[in-house]
């Protein structure tokens, strides 16, 4: 990756001038080159610490799905485990054991047919878990096609255009043709009919999202599975489903126990979730599970012996921190089913109440109401021409609130929305403070003469910096 100097060629003149209060001698060190010598740890700490003050306040970041609060006990355990490498399973057998327990708990939570024989692993997040899920679909399809003596050179994956960027990456990096179902009218995610329409003999699977990045809605997983059952009955094509439950995998089991989206549907081959989203762990941990051994081709599992013992691994990284896995186990143990239900219930209550209050303000119209995952999107009413969602986003930023504004993808690029992600720790109280600020800025925005049409000219922050598809919602 090329990381360009943000200040062009003026690196020299842009040295860090360290405040003399922090160091005995006045000190200037280069900003973009390694300093020649050492400095005191306390001086270096102060320099880094001070610079980081300019980062936004994570708790007011309503763009991210990723945990910004953890109990002191979880933080202490993470600190105690900071030196443990997850891959050293022979050396840290108890950390490895906690990972296995988490996989078993998730297998039960998601109704795997035989949870005593759970198949799954931790990852750095849902992105890595999605790569692994996608690779398993691709390899299974290839092995079946080869056995049938058919070509394997044109695999495709069917999904809604609303998928998170990790699926675009999977398709690009692993050379699978992505088949995106576009949005249409007020349909903002995949539906059974639109999914089946794009399937053929080269389809390695369909990705269904439980908690769409764009608006927080659940895709109809059971309906998609039923439509694929019907496709198989008509044509013989047997196409598995992977559920991207990055957020919903930790919401639906607690709040919507009767919703069939998981391994209760025989067509669901694999599921991913982000432990660091509604699993309530600090970043980076995710989980990937398969319904049974058959769903994860053995040819993808590597066996390494250089750490002692024989260790099966299915992962993109080798080394990885163990602390997050330990924190996940702590959360499961500490909260239990009822504790998770209480936390998620509160998030949903805050989200649905905040959405309803925002709808009552007048100028806004809800796209979703926070009743699936506790995330909702809203737009500025069509007849309002004084200000745009980008103006609202920029104005909220003056008080430290980070509420992203972005346009929807194909065929609804005309639709621009704001999105709010309610996480553990975003209380009714904080929601009221946000509402007060919204009420305060609206009269001013209503008096401005020209609305801004995109984030750049509103001075808002750029989204989707990583994507080829400009301005998709928050990267996580
Ligand atoms: C956040 C998210 C991802 C990516 O997950 P990370 O844990 O950030 O890697 C993938 N899919 C969906 C639906 C998401 O919400």
Coordinates of C-alpha atoms and ligand atoms in Angstrom, one line a residue:
X1 CA 0.0 0.0 0.0
X2 CA 1.3 3.5 -0.9
X3 CA 0.7 6.0 1.9
X4 CA 1.3 9.4 0.4
X5 CA 2.7 12.2 2.5
X6 CA -0.2 14.4 3.3
X7 CA 1.9 17.5 3.1
X8 CA 3.6 16.9 -0.2
X9 CA 7.4 17.3 -0.1
X10 CA 7.6 19.6 2.9
X11 CA 8.3 16.8 5.4
X12 CA 11.5 18.5 6.7
X13 CA 9.9 21.8 7.6
X14 CA 7.1 19.9 9.2
X15 CA 9.1 18.4 12.1
X16 CA 7.4 17.6 15.3
X17 CA 8.3 20.3 17.8
X18 CA 8.0 18.7 21.1
X19 CA 6.8 21.0 23.9
X20 CA 9.7 21.8 26.2
X21 CA 7.4 21.0 29.2
X22 CA 7.6 17.3 28.2
X23 CA 11.3 17.1 27.6
X24 CA 14.3 18.6 29.3
X25 CA 15.8 20.0 26.1
X26 CA 13.8 21.6 23.3
X27 CA 13.4 18.8 20.8
X28 CA 12.6 18.6 17.1
X29 CA 12.2 15.2 15.5
X30 CA 11.1 14.4 11.9
X31 CA 7.5 13.5 11.4
X32 CA 7.8 11.1 8.6
X33 CA 11.2 9.6 9.2
X34 CA 12.4 7.6 12.1
X35 CA 14.2 9.9 14.6
X36 CA 18.0 9.3 14.8
X37 CA 18.0 8.7 18.5
X38 CA 15.9 7.8 21.5
X39 CA 13.7 10.0 23.7
X40 CA 12.3 9.3 27.1
X41 CA 9.3 7.0 27.2
X42 CA 7.2 9.6 29.0
X43 CA 8.1 12.2 26.4
X44 CA 7.1 9.9 23.6
X45 CA 3.9 8.9 25.4
X46 CA 2.9 12.5 25.8
X47 CA 3.6 13.4 22.1
X48 CA 1.5 10.4 20.9
X49 CA -1.2 11.0 23.5
X50 CA -1.6 14.6 22.6
X51 CA -1.8 14.0 18.9
X52 CA -4.6 11.4 19.4
X53 CA -6.7 14.0 21.2
X54 CA -7.7 15.1 17.7
X55 CA -9.5 11.8 17.0
X56 CA -13.2 12.1 17.4
X57 CA -14.8 10.9 20.6
X58 CA -15.5 7.2 20.0
X59 CA -18.6 7.2 22.2
X60 CA -20.2 10.0 20.0
X61 CA -19.3 8.1 16.9
X62 CA -22.7 7.0 15.7
X63 CA -21.3 5.8 12.4
X64 CA -19.5 2.7 13.7
X65 CA -21.0 -0.6 14.5
X66 CA -17.9 -1.5 16.5
X67 CA -17.8 -1.5 20.3
X68 CA -16.6 1.7 22.0
X69 CA -17.3 0.7 25.5
X70 CA -16.2 -2.3 27.6
X71 CA -16.3 -3.2 31.3
X72 CA -13.2 -2.5 33.3
X73 CA -12.9 -6.3 34.0
X74 CA -12.9 -7.0 30.2
X75 CA -10.2 -4.4 29.7
X76 CA -8.2 -5.8 32.5
X77 CA -8.3 -9.3 31.0
X78 CA -7.4 -7.9 27.6
X79 CA -4.4 -6.1 29.2
X80 CA -3.4 -9.3 30.9
X81 CA -3.5 -11.2 27.6
X82 CA -1.9 -8.5 25.4
X83 CA 1.2 -10.7 24.8
X84 CA -0.7 -13.8 23.8
X85 CA -0.7 -14.8 20.2
X86 CA -3.8 -16.6 19.2
X87 CA -2.0 -18.9 16.8
X88 CA 0.2 -20.3 19.6
X89 CA -2.4 -22.8 20.6
X90 CA 0.0 -25.4 22.0
X91 CA 1.7 -22.7 24.1
X92 CA -1.5 -21.1 25.3
X93 CA -3.8 -24.1 25.4
X94 CA -6.3 -22.3 27.8
X95 CA -6.8 -19.4 25.4
X96 CA -7.4 -22.0 22.6
X97 CA -9.9 -23.7 24.9
X98 CA -11.8 -20.5 25.4
X99 CA -12.0 -20.0 21.7
X100 CA -13.4 -23.5 21.3
X101 CA -16.0 -22.8 24.0
X102 CA -17.1 -19.6 22.2
X103 CA -17.5 -21.5 18.9
X104 CA -19.7 -24.1 20.8
X105 CA -21.8 -21.4 22.4
X106 CA -22.4 -19.7 19.0
X107 CA -23.2 -23.1 17.4
X108 CA -26.0 -23.6 20.0
X109 CA -27.1 -20.0 19.7
X110 CA -27.5 -20.4 15.9
X111 CA -29.0 -23.9 16.1
X112 CA -26.3 -26.0 14.5
X113 CA -27.6 -29.5 13.9
X114 CA -25.0 -31.0 16.1
X115 CA -23.5 -28.4 18.4
X116 CA -21.3 -30.9 20.1
X117 CA -19.5 -31.2 16.8
X118 CA -19.3 -27.4 16.1
X119 CA -17.2 -26.3 13.2
X120 CA -15.9 -22.8 13.3
X121 CA -13.1 -20.4 14.3
X122 CA -12.4 -16.9 15.5
X123 CA -11.2 -14.3 13.0
X124 CA -10.0 -10.7 13.1
X125 CA -13.6 -9.6 12.2
X126 CA -16.5 -10.3 9.9
X127 CA -14.4 -9.4 6.9
X128 CA -12.0 -12.2 7.4
X129 CA -14.9 -14.5 8.3
X130 CA -16.6 -13.5 5.1
X131 CA -13.5 -14.4 3.1
X132 CA -13.4 -17.8 4.8
X133 CA -17.1 -18.4 4.2
X134 CA -16.8 -17.3 0.6
X135 CA -13.7 -19.5 0.0
X136 CA -15.5 -22.6 1.5
X137 CA -18.5 -21.9 -0.9
X138 CA -16.1 -21.6 -3.8
X139 CA -14.1 -24.7 -3.0
X140 CA -17.2 -26.8 -2.5
X141 CA -18.6 -25.7 -5.8
X142 CA -15.3 -26.4 -7.5
X143 CA -14.9 -29.9 -6.0
X144 CA -18.5 -30.8 -7.0
X145 CA -18.1 -29.4 -10.5
X146 CA -14.8 -31.3 -11.0
X147 CA -16.3 -34.5 -9.9
X148 CA -19.0 -33.9 -12.5
X149 CA -16.4 -33.2 -15.1
X150 CA -17.7 -29.7 -15.6
X151 CA -15.7 -26.4 -16.0
X152 CA -14.8 -24.4 -12.8
X153 CA -13.5 -21.2 -14.4
X154 CA -16.5 -18.9 -14.0
X155 CA -17.8 -18.9 -10.4
X156 CA -20.3 -16.3 -9.3
X157 CA -21.7 -15.1 -6.0
X158 CA -25.2 -13.6 -5.8
X159 CA -26.0 -10.8 -3.3
X160 CA -27.7 -7.5 -2.8
X161 CA -25.9 -4.3 -3.9
X162 CA -26.2 -3.4 -0.2
X163 CA -23.6 -5.9 1.0
X164 CA -20.7 -4.6 3.0
X165 CA -17.5 -3.9 1.1
X166 CA -15.9 -7.1 2.4
X167 CA -18.0 -9.0 -0.2
X168 CA -16.8 -6.8 -3.0
X169 CA -13.3 -7.5 -1.8
X170 CA -13.9 -11.2 -1.6
X171 CA -15.1 -11.3 -5.2
X172 CA -12.3 -9.2 -6.4
X173 CA -9.4 -10.8 -4.5
X174 CA -10.6 -14.4 -5.0
X175 CA -11.8 -14.0 -8.6
X176 CA -15.5 -14.7 -8.2
X177 CA -17.9 -12.7 -10.4
X178 CA -20.1 -10.6 -8.1
X179 CA -23.7 -10.6 -9.1
X180 CA -25.3 -7.6 -7.3
X181 CA -29.1 -7.2 -7.2
X182 CA -29.6 -3.5 -7.4
X183 CA -32.0 -1.5 -5.2
X184 CA -35.4 -0.6 -6.8
X185 CA -38.0 1.9 -5.5
X186 CA -38.3 1.3 -1.8
X187 CA -36.6 -2.2 -1.9
X188 CA -33.2 -1.6 -0.3
X189 CA -32.0 -5.2 0.0
X190 CA -32.1 -8.7 -1.4
X191 CA -35.5 -10.5 -1.9
X192 CA -36.2 -14.1 -2.7
X193 CA -37.3 -13.5 -6.3
X194 CA -34.4 -11.1 -7.1
X195 CA -31.8 -13.5 -5.7
X196 CA -33.0 -16.6 -7.6
X197 CA -33.2 -14.7 -10.8
X198 CA -29.4 -14.2 -10.9
X199 CA -28.5 -17.8 -10.0
X200 CA -27.2 -20.4 -12.4
X201 CA -25.0 -23.5 -12.4
X202 CA -21.9 -21.3 -11.7
X203 CA -23.4 -19.8 -8.6
X204 CA -21.3 -20.8 -5.6
X205 CA -23.8 -19.4 -3.1
X206 CA -26.1 -16.6 -2.1
X207 CA -25.1 -14.1 0.6
X208 CA -28.0 -13.0 2.8
X209 CA -27.3 -10.1 5.2
X210 CA -28.8 -10.0 8.7
X211 CA -28.6 -6.3 9.3
X212 CA -27.9 -4.4 6.2
X213 CA -25.1 -1.8 6.4
X214 CA -27.2 0.8 4.5
X215 CA -30.3 0.8 6.7
X216 CA -30.0 -1.9 9.4
X217 CA -32.8 -4.0 7.9
X218 CA -32.8 -7.8 8.0
X219 CA -32.9 -9.5 4.7
X220 CA -35.5 -12.3 4.4
X221 CA -33.2 -15.2 4.9
X222 CA -35.9 -17.9 5.3
X223 CA -37.7 -16.6 2.1
X224 CA -34.4 -16.6 0.2
X225 CA -33.8 -20.2 1.4
X226 CA -37.3 -21.3 0.4
X227 CA -36.9 -19.7 -3.1
X228 CA -33.7 -21.6 -3.5
X229 CA -35.4 -24.9 -2.4
X230 CA -38.0 -24.2 -5.1
X231 CA -35.2 -23.5 -7.6
X232 CA -33.6 -26.9 -6.7
X233 CA -37.0 -28.7 -7.1
X234 CA -37.4 -27.1 -10.6
X235 CA -33.9 -27.3 -12.0
X236 CA -31.7 -29.5 -9.7
X237 CA -29.4 -26.5 -8.9
X238 CA -28.5 -26.8 -5.2
X239 CA -27.2 -23.4 -4.1
X240 CA -26.1 -22.8 -0.5
X241 CA -26.7 -19.7 1.6
X242 CA -24.1 -17.8 3.6
X243 CA -25.6 -15.5 6.2
X244 CA -23.6 -12.3 6.9
X245 CA -24.8 -11.8 10.4
X246 CA -22.1 -9.3 11.3
X247 CA -24.5 -7.4 13.5
X248 CA -27.7 -9.5 13.5
X249 CA -26.0 -12.7 14.6
X250 CA -25.7 -11.2 18.1
X251 CA -29.1 -9.5 18.0
X252 CA -31.7 -11.9 16.5
X253 CA -31.0 -14.9 18.8
X254 CA -31.8 -12.7 21.9
X255 CA -34.6 -10.4 20.6
X256 CA -36.2 -12.3 17.7
X257 CA -35.9 -16.0 18.8
X258 CA -38.7 -17.0 16.4
X259 CA -37.1 -15.5 13.3
X260 CA -35.6 -18.4 11.3
X261 CA -32.4 -17.1 9.7
X262 CA -29.8 -19.5 11.1
X263 CA -28.8 -23.2 10.8
X264 CA -32.5 -24.1 11.5
X265 CA -32.7 -23.5 7.7
X266 CA -31.0 -26.5 6.1
X267 CA -29.8 -24.4 3.2
X268 CA -27.7 -22.1 5.5
X269 CA -24.2 -23.5 5.1
X270 CA -22.3 -20.9 7.1
X271 CA -22.7 -17.8 9.2
X272 CA -20.3 -15.0 10.2
X273 CA -20.6 -12.4 13.0
X274 CA -18.5 -9.6 14.4
X275 CA -17.6 -10.3 18.0
X276 CA -16.6 -6.7 18.2
X277 CA -20.0 -5.4 17.1
X278 CA -23.0 -6.6 19.1
X279 CA -20.8 -9.3 20.6
X280 CA -19.7 -6.3 22.7
X281 CA -15.9 -6.9 22.5
X282 CA -13.5 -4.1 21.6
X283 CA -12.1 -4.4 18.0
X284 CA -10.9 -7.0 16.4
X285 CA -12.7 -10.3 16.7
X286 CA -15.1 -12.1 14.4
X287 CA -16.5 -15.6 14.1
X288 CA -17.1 -18.0 11.2
X289 CA -19.2 -21.1 11.7
X290 CA -20.2 -23.9 9.3
X291 CA -23.3 -26.0 9.8
X292 CA -21.3 -29.3 9.8
X293 CA -18.0 -30.8 8.6
X294 CA -19.4 -31.3 5.1
X295 CA -19.9 -27.6 4.6
X296 CA -16.2 -26.8 5.2
X297 CA -14.0 -28.6 2.7
X298 CA -11.1 -30.4 4.3
X299 CA -8.9 -29.3 1.5
X300 CA -8.9 -25.7 2.9
X301 CA -7.7 -26.7 6.4
X302 CA -4.0 -26.5 6.9
X303 CA -2.2 -28.5 9.5
X304 CA 0.9 -27.0 11.0
X305 CA 3.3 -28.6 13.4
X306 CA 6.0 -26.0 14.0
X307 CA 4.6 -24.9 17.2
X308 CA 4.4 -28.4 18.5
X309 CA 1.4 -30.7 18.2
X310 CA -0.8 -30.9 15.1
X311 CA -2.9 -27.8 14.7
X312 CA -5.6 -27.4 12.1
X313 CA -6.0 -23.8 10.9
X314 CA -8.3 -22.1 8.5
X315 CA -7.4 -18.4 8.6
X316 CA -5.9 -15.6 6.4
X317 CA -3.5 -14.4 9.1
X318 CA -1.0 -16.5 11.1
X319 CA -0.3 -14.3 14.2
X320 CA -3.2 -12.5 15.8
X321 CA -4.0 -11.1 19.2
X322 CA -5.6 -13.5 21.7
X323 CA -7.0 -10.8 24.0
X324 CA -10.2 -10.2 22.1
X325 CA -11.1 -13.9 22.1
X326 CA -10.6 -14.0 25.9
X327 CA -12.8 -10.9 26.2
X328 CA -15.5 -12.6 24.1
X329 CA -15.5 -15.5 26.4
X330 CA -15.6 -13.1 29.4
X331 CA -18.7 -11.4 27.9
X332 CA -20.5 -14.7 27.3
X333 CA -19.7 -15.9 30.8
X334 CA -20.4 -12.5 32.5
X335 CA -23.7 -11.7 30.7
X336 CA -25.2 -15.0 29.8
X337 CA -28.2 -15.2 27.6
X338 CA -30.3 -13.0 29.8
X339 CA -27.6 -10.3 30.1
X340 CA -27.1 -10.2 26.3
X341 CA -30.9 -9.9 25.9
X342 CA -31.1 -7.0 28.3
X343 CA -28.2 -5.1 26.6
X344 CA -29.6 -5.7 23.1
X345 CA -33.2 -4.9 24.2
X346 CA -32.0 -1.6 25.6
X347 CA -30.2 -0.8 22.3
X348 CA -33.3 -1.6 20.3
X349 CA -35.5 0.5 22.7
X350 CA -33.1 3.5 22.4
X351 CA -33.0 3.1 18.6
X352 CA -36.7 2.8 18.0
X353 CA -37.5 5.7 20.4
X354 CA -34.8 8.0 18.8
X355 CA -36.1 7.1 15.3
X356 CA -39.6 7.9 16.3
X357 CA -38.6 11.3 17.9
X358 CA -36.6 12.2 14.8
X359 CA -39.6 11.4 12.6
X360 CA -41.6 13.8 14.8
X361 CA -39.2 16.7 14.3
X362 CA -40.8 17.4 10.9
X363 CA -38.2 17.6 8.2
X364 CA -37.2 14.0 8.3
X365 CA -38.6 10.7 7.0
X366 CA -37.5 7.3 8.3
X367 CA -36.2 4.7 5.9
X368 CA -36.0 2.2 8.7
X369 CA -37.1 2.4 12.4
X370 CA -34.4 0.6 14.3
X371 CA -36.6 -2.4 14.9
X372 CA -34.2 -5.0 13.3
X373 CA -30.7 -4.4 14.3
X374 CA -30.7 -1.1 16.4
X375 CA -29.6 0.9 13.4
X376 CA -31.8 3.2 11.3
X377 CA -31.5 5.5 8.3
X378 CA -33.5 8.6 7.6
X379 CA -33.7 11.2 4.9
X380 CA -34.6 14.9 4.6
X381 CA -38.2 15.1 3.2
X382 CA -38.3 15.6 -0.5
X383 CA -40.2 18.9 -0.3
X384 CA -37.4 20.5 1.8
X385 CA -34.9 22.3 -0.3
X386 CA -33.1 24.5 2.2
X387 CA -30.7 21.9 3.5
X388 CA -29.6 18.4 2.8
X389 CA -28.5 15.4 4.9
X390 CA -24.9 16.5 4.4
X391 CA -25.7 19.8 6.1
X392 CA -27.2 18.0 9.0
X393 CA -24.2 15.7 9.3
X394 CA -21.8 18.7 9.2
X395 CA -23.8 20.7 11.7
X396 CA -24.0 17.8 14.2
X397 CA -20.3 17.4 14.0
X398 CA -19.9 20.9 15.6
X399 CA -21.0 19.2 18.8
X400 CA -18.9 16.1 18.3
X401 CA -21.6 13.8 17.0
X402 CA -20.4 11.7 14.1
X403 CA -23.5 10.8 12.0
X404 CA -22.6 9.8 8.5
X405 CA -24.6 11.0 5.5
X406 CA -24.3 9.1 2.2
X407 CA -26.1 8.3 -1.0
X408 CA -27.6 4.8 -1.7
X409 CA -26.2 2.6 -4.5
X410 CA -27.5 1.7 -7.9
X411 CA -30.6 2.3 -8.8
X412 CA -31.3 4.7 -5.8
X413 CA -28.3 7.0 -6.1
X414 CA -30.8 9.8 -5.9
X415 CA -31.5 8.9 -2.3
X416 CA -29.2 10.5 0.4
X417 CA -29.6 9.5 4.0
X418 CA -28.2 9.8 7.5
X419 CA -27.6 6.7 9.6
X420 CA -27.5 6.2 13.3
X421 CA -26.0 3.1 14.9
X422 CA -27.1 2.6 18.5
X423 CA -24.6 0.6 20.5
X424 CA -24.2 -0.6 24.1
X425 CA -23.5 2.6 26.1
X426 CA -25.5 4.9 23.9
X427 CA -28.2 5.6 26.5
X428 CA -31.6 7.2 26.4
X429 CA -29.8 10.2 28.0
X430 CA -27.3 10.5 25.3
X431 CA -30.0 10.1 22.7
X432 CA -31.9 13.0 24.3
X433 CA -28.7 15.2 24.1
X434 CA -28.5 14.3 20.4
X435 CA -32.1 15.2 19.9
X436 CA -31.6 18.6 21.7
X437 CA -28.7 19.3 19.3
X438 CA -30.8 18.4 16.3
X439 CA -33.6 20.7 17.4
X440 CA -31.1 23.5 17.9
X441 CA -29.5 23.3 14.5
X442 CA -32.7 22.9 12.4
X443 CA -33.8 26.6 12.5
X444 CA -30.3 27.7 11.4
X445 CA -30.2 25.2 8.6
X446 CA -33.6 26.3 7.5
X447 CA -32.4 29.9 7.0
X448 CA -29.4 29.0 4.8
X449 CA -29.9 29.7 1.1
X450 CA -28.3 26.7 -0.6
X451 CA -28.3 23.1 0.4
X452 CA -25.1 21.0 0.0
X453 CA -25.5 18.1 -2.3
X454 CA -22.7 15.9 -1.1
X455 CA -20.4 15.4 1.8
X456 CA -17.4 17.2 0.3
X457 CA -18.9 20.6 -0.1
X458 CA -20.8 20.3 3.2
X459 CA -17.5 19.9 4.9
X460 CA -18.7 16.6 6.2
X461 CA -16.4 13.7 6.5
X462 CA -15.7 11.4 3.6
X463 CA -17.1 7.8 3.7
X464 CA -16.1 4.6 2.1
X465 CA -12.6 5.9 1.5
X466 CA -11.6 2.3 0.9
X467 CA -14.0 1.5 -1.7
X468 CA -14.1 1.7 -5.5
X469 CA -17.7 2.6 -5.1
X470 CA -17.6 6.1 -3.8
X471 CA -19.3 7.1 -0.5
X472 CA -20.6 3.9 0.8
X473 CA -21.6 4.0 4.4
X474 CA -19.2 3.6 7.3
X475 CA -16.5 1.1 6.5
X476 CA -17.4 -1.0 9.5
Ligands
LIG1 C1 -19.4 -4.7 9.7 C2 -19.8 -5.5 8.7 C3 -18.9 -6.3 8.0 C4 -17.4 -6.2 8.2 O1 -17.1 -6.7 9.4 P1 -15.8 -6.3 10.2 O2 -16.0 -7.0 11.5 O3 -15.8 -4.8 10.4 O4 -14.6 -6.8 9.4 C5 -19.5 -7.2 7.1 N1 -20.8 -7.3 6.9 C6 -21.7 -6.6 7.5 C7 -23.1 -6.7 7.2 C8 -21.2 -5.6 8.5 O5 -22.1 -4.9 9.2

